[in-house]
Short mmCIF file of C-alpha atoms and ligand atoms in Angstrom, two decimals:
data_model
loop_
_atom_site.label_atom_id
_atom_site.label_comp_id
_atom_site.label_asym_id
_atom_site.label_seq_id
_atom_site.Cartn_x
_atom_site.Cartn_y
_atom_site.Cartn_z
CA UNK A 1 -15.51 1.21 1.51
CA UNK A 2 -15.08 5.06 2.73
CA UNK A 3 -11.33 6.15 2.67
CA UNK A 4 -10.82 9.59 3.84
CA UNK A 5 -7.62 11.69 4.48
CA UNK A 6 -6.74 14.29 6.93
CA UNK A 7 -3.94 16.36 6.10
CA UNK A 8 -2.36 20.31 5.52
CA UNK A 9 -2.20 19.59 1.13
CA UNK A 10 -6.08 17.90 0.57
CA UNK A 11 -5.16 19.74 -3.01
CA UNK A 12 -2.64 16.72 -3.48
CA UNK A 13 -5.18 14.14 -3.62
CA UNK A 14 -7.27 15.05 -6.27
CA UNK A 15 -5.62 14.17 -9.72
CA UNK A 16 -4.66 10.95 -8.91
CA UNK A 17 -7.87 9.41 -6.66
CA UNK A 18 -9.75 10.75 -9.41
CA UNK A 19 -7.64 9.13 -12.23
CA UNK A 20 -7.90 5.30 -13.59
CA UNK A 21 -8.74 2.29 -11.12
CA UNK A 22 -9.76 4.45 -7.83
CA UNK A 23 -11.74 7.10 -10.67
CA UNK A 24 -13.70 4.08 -11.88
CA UNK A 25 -14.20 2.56 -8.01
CA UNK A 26 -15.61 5.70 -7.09
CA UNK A 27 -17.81 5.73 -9.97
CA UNK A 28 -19.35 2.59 -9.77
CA UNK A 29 -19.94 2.75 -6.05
CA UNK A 30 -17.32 0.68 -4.28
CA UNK A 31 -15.23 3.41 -3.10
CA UNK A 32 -16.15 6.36 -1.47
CA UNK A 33 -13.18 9.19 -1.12
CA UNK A 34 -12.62 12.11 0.75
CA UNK A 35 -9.53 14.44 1.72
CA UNK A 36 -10.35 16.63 4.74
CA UNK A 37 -8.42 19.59 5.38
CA UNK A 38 -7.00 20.12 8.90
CA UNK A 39 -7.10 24.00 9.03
CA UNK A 40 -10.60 23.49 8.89
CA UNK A 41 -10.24 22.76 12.68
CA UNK A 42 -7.90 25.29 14.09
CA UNK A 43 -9.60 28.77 15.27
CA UNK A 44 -6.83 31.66 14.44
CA UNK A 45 -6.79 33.43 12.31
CA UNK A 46 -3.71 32.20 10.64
CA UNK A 47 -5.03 28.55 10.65
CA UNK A 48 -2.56 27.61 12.57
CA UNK A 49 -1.15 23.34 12.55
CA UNK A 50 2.41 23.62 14.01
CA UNK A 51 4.40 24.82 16.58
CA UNK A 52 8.11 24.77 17.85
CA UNK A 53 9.25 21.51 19.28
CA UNK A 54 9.80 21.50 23.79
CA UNK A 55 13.55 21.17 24.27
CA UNK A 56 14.24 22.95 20.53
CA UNK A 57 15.84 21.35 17.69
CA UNK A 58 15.13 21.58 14.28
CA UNK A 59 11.89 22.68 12.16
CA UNK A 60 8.03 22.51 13.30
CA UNK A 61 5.95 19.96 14.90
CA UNK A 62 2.07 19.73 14.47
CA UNK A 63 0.13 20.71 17.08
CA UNK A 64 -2.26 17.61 18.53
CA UNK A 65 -4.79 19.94 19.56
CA UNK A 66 -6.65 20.40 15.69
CA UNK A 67 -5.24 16.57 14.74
CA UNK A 68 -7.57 14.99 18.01
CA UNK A 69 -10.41 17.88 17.42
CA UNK A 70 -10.40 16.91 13.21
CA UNK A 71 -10.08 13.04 14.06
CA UNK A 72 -13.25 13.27 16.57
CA UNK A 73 -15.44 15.29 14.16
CA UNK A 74 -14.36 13.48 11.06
CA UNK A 75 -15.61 9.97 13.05
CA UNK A 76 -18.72 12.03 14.52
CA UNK A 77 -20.02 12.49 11.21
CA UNK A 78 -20.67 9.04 10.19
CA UNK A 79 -21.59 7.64 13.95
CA UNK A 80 -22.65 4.10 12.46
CA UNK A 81 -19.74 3.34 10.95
CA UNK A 82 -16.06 4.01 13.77
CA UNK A 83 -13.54 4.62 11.53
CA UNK A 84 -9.95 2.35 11.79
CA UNK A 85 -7.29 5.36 12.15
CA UNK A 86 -3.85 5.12 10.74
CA UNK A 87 -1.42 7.86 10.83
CA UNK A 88 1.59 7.96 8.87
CA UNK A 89 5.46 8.26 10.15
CA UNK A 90 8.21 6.57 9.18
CA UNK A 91 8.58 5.45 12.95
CA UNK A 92 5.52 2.98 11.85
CA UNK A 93 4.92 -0.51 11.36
CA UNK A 94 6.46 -1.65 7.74
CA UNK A 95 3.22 -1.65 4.87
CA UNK A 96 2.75 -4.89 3.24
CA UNK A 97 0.63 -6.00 0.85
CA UNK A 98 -0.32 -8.81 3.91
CA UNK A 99 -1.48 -5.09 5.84
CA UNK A 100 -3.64 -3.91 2.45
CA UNK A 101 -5.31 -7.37 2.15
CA UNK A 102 -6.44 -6.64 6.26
CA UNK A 103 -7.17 -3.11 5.92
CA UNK A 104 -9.84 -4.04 2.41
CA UNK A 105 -11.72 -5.70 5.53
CA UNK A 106 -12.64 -2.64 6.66
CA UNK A 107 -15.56 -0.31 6.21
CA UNK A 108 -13.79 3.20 6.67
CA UNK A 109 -10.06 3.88 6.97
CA UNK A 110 -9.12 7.54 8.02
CA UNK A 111 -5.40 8.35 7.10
CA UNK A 112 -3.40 10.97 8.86
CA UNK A 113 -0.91 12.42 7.20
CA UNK A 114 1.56 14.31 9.14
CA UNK A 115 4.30 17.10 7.48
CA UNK A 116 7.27 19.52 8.77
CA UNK A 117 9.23 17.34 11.05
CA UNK A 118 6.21 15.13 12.30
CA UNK A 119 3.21 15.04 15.34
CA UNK A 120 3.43 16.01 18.90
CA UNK A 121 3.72 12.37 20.09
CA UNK A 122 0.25 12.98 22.27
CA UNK A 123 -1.51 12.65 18.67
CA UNK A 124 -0.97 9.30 18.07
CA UNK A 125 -3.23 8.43 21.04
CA UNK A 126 -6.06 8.26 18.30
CA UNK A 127 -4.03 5.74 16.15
CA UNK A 128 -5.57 2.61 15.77
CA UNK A 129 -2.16 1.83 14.10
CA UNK A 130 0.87 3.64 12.84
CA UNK A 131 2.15 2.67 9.52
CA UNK A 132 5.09 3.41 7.58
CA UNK A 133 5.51 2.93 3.69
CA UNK A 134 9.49 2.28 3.59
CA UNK A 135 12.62 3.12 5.30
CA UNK A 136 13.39 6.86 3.92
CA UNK A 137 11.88 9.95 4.96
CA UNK A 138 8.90 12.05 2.61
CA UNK A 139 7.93 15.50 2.88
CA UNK A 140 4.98 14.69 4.00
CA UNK A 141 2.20 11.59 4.68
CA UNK A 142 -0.09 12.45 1.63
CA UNK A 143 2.41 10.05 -0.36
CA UNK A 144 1.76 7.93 1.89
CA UNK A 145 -1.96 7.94 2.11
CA UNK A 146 -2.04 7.19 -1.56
CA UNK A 147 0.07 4.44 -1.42
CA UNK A 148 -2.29 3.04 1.01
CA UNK A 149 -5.50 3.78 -0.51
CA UNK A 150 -4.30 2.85 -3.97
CA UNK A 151 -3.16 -1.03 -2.55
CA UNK A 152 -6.27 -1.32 -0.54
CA UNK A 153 -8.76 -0.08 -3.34
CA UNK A 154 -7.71 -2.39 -6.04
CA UNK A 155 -8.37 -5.30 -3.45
CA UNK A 156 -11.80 -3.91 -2.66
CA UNK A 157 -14.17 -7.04 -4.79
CA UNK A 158 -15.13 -6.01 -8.02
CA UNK A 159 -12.55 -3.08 -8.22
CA UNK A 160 -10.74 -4.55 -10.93
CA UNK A 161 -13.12 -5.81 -12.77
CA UNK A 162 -11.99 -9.49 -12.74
CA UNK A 163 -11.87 -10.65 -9.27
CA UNK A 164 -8.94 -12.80 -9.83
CA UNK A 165 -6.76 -10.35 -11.41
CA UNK A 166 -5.06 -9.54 -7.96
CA UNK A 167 -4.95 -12.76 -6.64
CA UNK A 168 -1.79 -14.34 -7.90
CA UNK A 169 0.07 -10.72 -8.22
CA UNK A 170 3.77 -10.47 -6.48
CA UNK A 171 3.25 -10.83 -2.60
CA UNK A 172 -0.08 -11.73 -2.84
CA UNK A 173 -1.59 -14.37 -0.25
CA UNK A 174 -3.65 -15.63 -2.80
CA UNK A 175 -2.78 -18.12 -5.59
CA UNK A 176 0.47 -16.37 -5.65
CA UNK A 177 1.51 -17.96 -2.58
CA UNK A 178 3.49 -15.21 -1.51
CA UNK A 179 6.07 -15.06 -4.37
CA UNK A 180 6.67 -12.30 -7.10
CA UNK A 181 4.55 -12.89 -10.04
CA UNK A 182 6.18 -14.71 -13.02
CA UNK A 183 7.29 -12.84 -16.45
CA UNK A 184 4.39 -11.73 -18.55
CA UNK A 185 4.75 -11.19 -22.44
CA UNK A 186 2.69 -9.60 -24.71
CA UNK A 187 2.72 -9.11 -28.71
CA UNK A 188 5.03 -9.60 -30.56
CA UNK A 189 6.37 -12.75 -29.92
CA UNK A 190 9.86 -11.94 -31.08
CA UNK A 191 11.47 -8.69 -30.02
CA UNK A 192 14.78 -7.74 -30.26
CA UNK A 193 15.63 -11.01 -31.20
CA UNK A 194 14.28 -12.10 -27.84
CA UNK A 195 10.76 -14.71 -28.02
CA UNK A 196 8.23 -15.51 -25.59
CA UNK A 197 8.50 -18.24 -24.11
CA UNK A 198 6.98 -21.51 -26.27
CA UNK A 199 5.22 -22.92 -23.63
CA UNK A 200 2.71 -19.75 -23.38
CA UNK A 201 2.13 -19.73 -27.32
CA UNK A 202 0.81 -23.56 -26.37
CA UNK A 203 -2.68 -23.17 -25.38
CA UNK A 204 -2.08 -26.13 -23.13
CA UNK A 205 -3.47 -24.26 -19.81
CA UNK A 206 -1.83 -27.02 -17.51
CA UNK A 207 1.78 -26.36 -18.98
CA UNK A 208 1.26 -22.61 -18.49
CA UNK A 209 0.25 -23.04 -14.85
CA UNK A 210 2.96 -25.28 -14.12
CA UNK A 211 5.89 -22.93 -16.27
CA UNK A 212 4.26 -19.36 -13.94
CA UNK A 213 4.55 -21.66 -10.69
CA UNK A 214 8.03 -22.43 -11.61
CA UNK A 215 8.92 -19.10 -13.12
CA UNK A 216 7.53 -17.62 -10.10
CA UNK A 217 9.64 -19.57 -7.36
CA UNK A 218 13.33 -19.19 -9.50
CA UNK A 219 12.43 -15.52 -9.36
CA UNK A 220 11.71 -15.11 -6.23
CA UNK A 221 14.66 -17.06 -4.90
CA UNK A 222 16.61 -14.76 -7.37
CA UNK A 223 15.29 -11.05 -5.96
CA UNK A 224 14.02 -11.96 -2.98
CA UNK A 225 14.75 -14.61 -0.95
CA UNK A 226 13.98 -13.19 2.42
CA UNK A 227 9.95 -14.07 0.72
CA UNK A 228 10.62 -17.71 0.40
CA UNK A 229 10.27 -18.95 4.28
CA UNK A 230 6.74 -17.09 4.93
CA UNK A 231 5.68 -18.65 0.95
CA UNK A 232 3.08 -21.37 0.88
CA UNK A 233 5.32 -23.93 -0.89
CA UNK A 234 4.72 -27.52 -1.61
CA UNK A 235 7.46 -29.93 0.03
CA UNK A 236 9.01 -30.51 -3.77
CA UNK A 237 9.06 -26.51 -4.19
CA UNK A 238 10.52 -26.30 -0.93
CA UNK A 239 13.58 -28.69 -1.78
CA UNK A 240 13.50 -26.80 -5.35
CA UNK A 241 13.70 -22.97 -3.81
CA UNK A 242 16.58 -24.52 -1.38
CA UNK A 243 18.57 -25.26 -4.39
CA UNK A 244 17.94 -21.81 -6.23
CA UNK A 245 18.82 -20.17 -3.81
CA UNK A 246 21.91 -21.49 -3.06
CA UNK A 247 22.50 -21.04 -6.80
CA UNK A 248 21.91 -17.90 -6.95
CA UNK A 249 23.83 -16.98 -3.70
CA UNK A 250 26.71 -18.34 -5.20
CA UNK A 251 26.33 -15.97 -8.06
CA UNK A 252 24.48 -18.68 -10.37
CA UNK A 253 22.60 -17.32 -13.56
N1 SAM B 301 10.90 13.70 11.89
C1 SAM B 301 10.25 12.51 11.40
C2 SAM B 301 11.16 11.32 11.64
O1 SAM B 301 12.39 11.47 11.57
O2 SAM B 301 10.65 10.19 11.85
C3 SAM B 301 9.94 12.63 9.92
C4 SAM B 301 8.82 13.57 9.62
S1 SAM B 301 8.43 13.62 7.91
C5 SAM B 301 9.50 14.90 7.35
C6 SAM B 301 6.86 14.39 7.86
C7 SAM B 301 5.69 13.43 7.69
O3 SAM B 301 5.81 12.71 6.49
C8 SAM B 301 5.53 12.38 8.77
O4 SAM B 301 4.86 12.88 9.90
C9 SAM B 301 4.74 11.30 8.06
O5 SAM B 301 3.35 11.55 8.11
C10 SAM B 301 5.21 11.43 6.63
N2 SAM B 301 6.23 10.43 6.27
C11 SAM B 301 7.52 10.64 5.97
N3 SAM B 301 8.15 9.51 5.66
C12 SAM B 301 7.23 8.54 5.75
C13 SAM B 301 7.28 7.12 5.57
N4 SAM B 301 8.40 6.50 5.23
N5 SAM B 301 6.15 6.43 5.75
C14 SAM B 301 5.00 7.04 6.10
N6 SAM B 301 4.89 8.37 6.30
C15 SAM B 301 5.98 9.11 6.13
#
């Protein structure tokens, strides 16, 4: 997969695409990153991106002028494969991990990242979609962009090494079913006067399944319940998750 970025900061990108998991998938081939930097399309000699808003008010805008003359060129330059477009703003559509698992379907993302107080609203006519990452307001989209790239990169197959190791994560549409994962332990078995669980000291792969399932569903109905209607639930975990969460609701442990 190509993932590129437009933005004002392309500086911002480098430690972490570099680092870990999206180091490694660039490495071995199955990611291929780039952060373009928008000046690089304006023509005075200032490098000019922004401008003051029509009808005043508050702070800069960006100019759509370099944003549509950067987004044509960037797509230009690899004419066999159209890039899908997001741009960034917290006036987008919420980011899911239902949104990463569509967006690892395609071959090259470009994500706009927009900063000061946002994009003259003419921009976002090259938006295949606008996306935001939460209901608060960043700086700027490079955030953003990572959080994006970073979701959708560790779906990409063979990213992580095992192919199943995102499958039954929190959220995931996968074996997970849509719920938050269940608790994970690790050595040692007592801490704090606190021990794992028996059942995963068992061996018995069947009981483990069946204790994450379960695990799984009483925490979801715990944190989240708003996840439980849209989870792919058995009838019996159905009638189970009604009870939890009625439980908890009612301020059950
Ligand atoms: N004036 C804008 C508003 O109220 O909607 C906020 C602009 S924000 C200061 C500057 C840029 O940061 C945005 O253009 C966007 O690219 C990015 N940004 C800020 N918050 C974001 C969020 N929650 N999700 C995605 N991008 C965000």
């Amino acid at each position: 997969m190509i993932i590129e970025t437009l933005s004002v900061f392309p500086e911002v990108f480098e430690g972490y695409m570099s680092a870990s998991i999206m180091g490694r998938a660039q490495r071995f081939g199955h990611l291929s990153f780039c952060a373009h930097d928008l000046r690089d399309w304006t023509h005075d000699r200032h490098r000019t991106v922004d401008d003051e808003p029509y009808g005043g008010g508050a702070g800069m805008l960006m100019k759509a002028p370099p944003i549509y003359e950067a987004v044509t060129s960037i797509a230009a330059a690899v004419p066999e494969v159209k890039p899908h477009v997001i741009f960034f703003t917290p006036t987008g559509a919420p980011f899911t991990q239902r949104t990463a698992e569509r967006l690892a379907r395609e071959e090259r993302l470009l994500l706009v990242c927009g900063r000061y107080e946002g994009m003259d609203e003419r921009a976002y006519a090259l938006a295949d979609e606008r996306i935001s990452i939460g209901d608060f307001v960043l700086t700027g989209g490079e955030l953003a962009a990572m959080v994006v790239a970073d979701a959708v990169c560790r779906l990409i197959p063979g990213v992580l090494g095992d192919d199943m190791s995102s499958k039954d994560e929190s959220f995931s549409g996968g074996e997970g079913g849509g719920l938050l994962e269940y608790a994970q332990y690790t050595r040692p078995a007592v801490f704090e006067g606190a021990a794992v669980p028996e059942v995963l000291l068992s061996g018995d792969h069947a009981r483990v399944a069946a204790w994450r399932r379960r695990d799984a569903l009483e925490r979801t109905c715990r944190w989240r319940p708003d996840l439980i209607e849209s989870a792919e639930l058995t009838e019996e975990e159905c009638a189970l998750a009604r009870q939890l969460v009625e439980r908890y609701r009612e301020g059950g442990a």
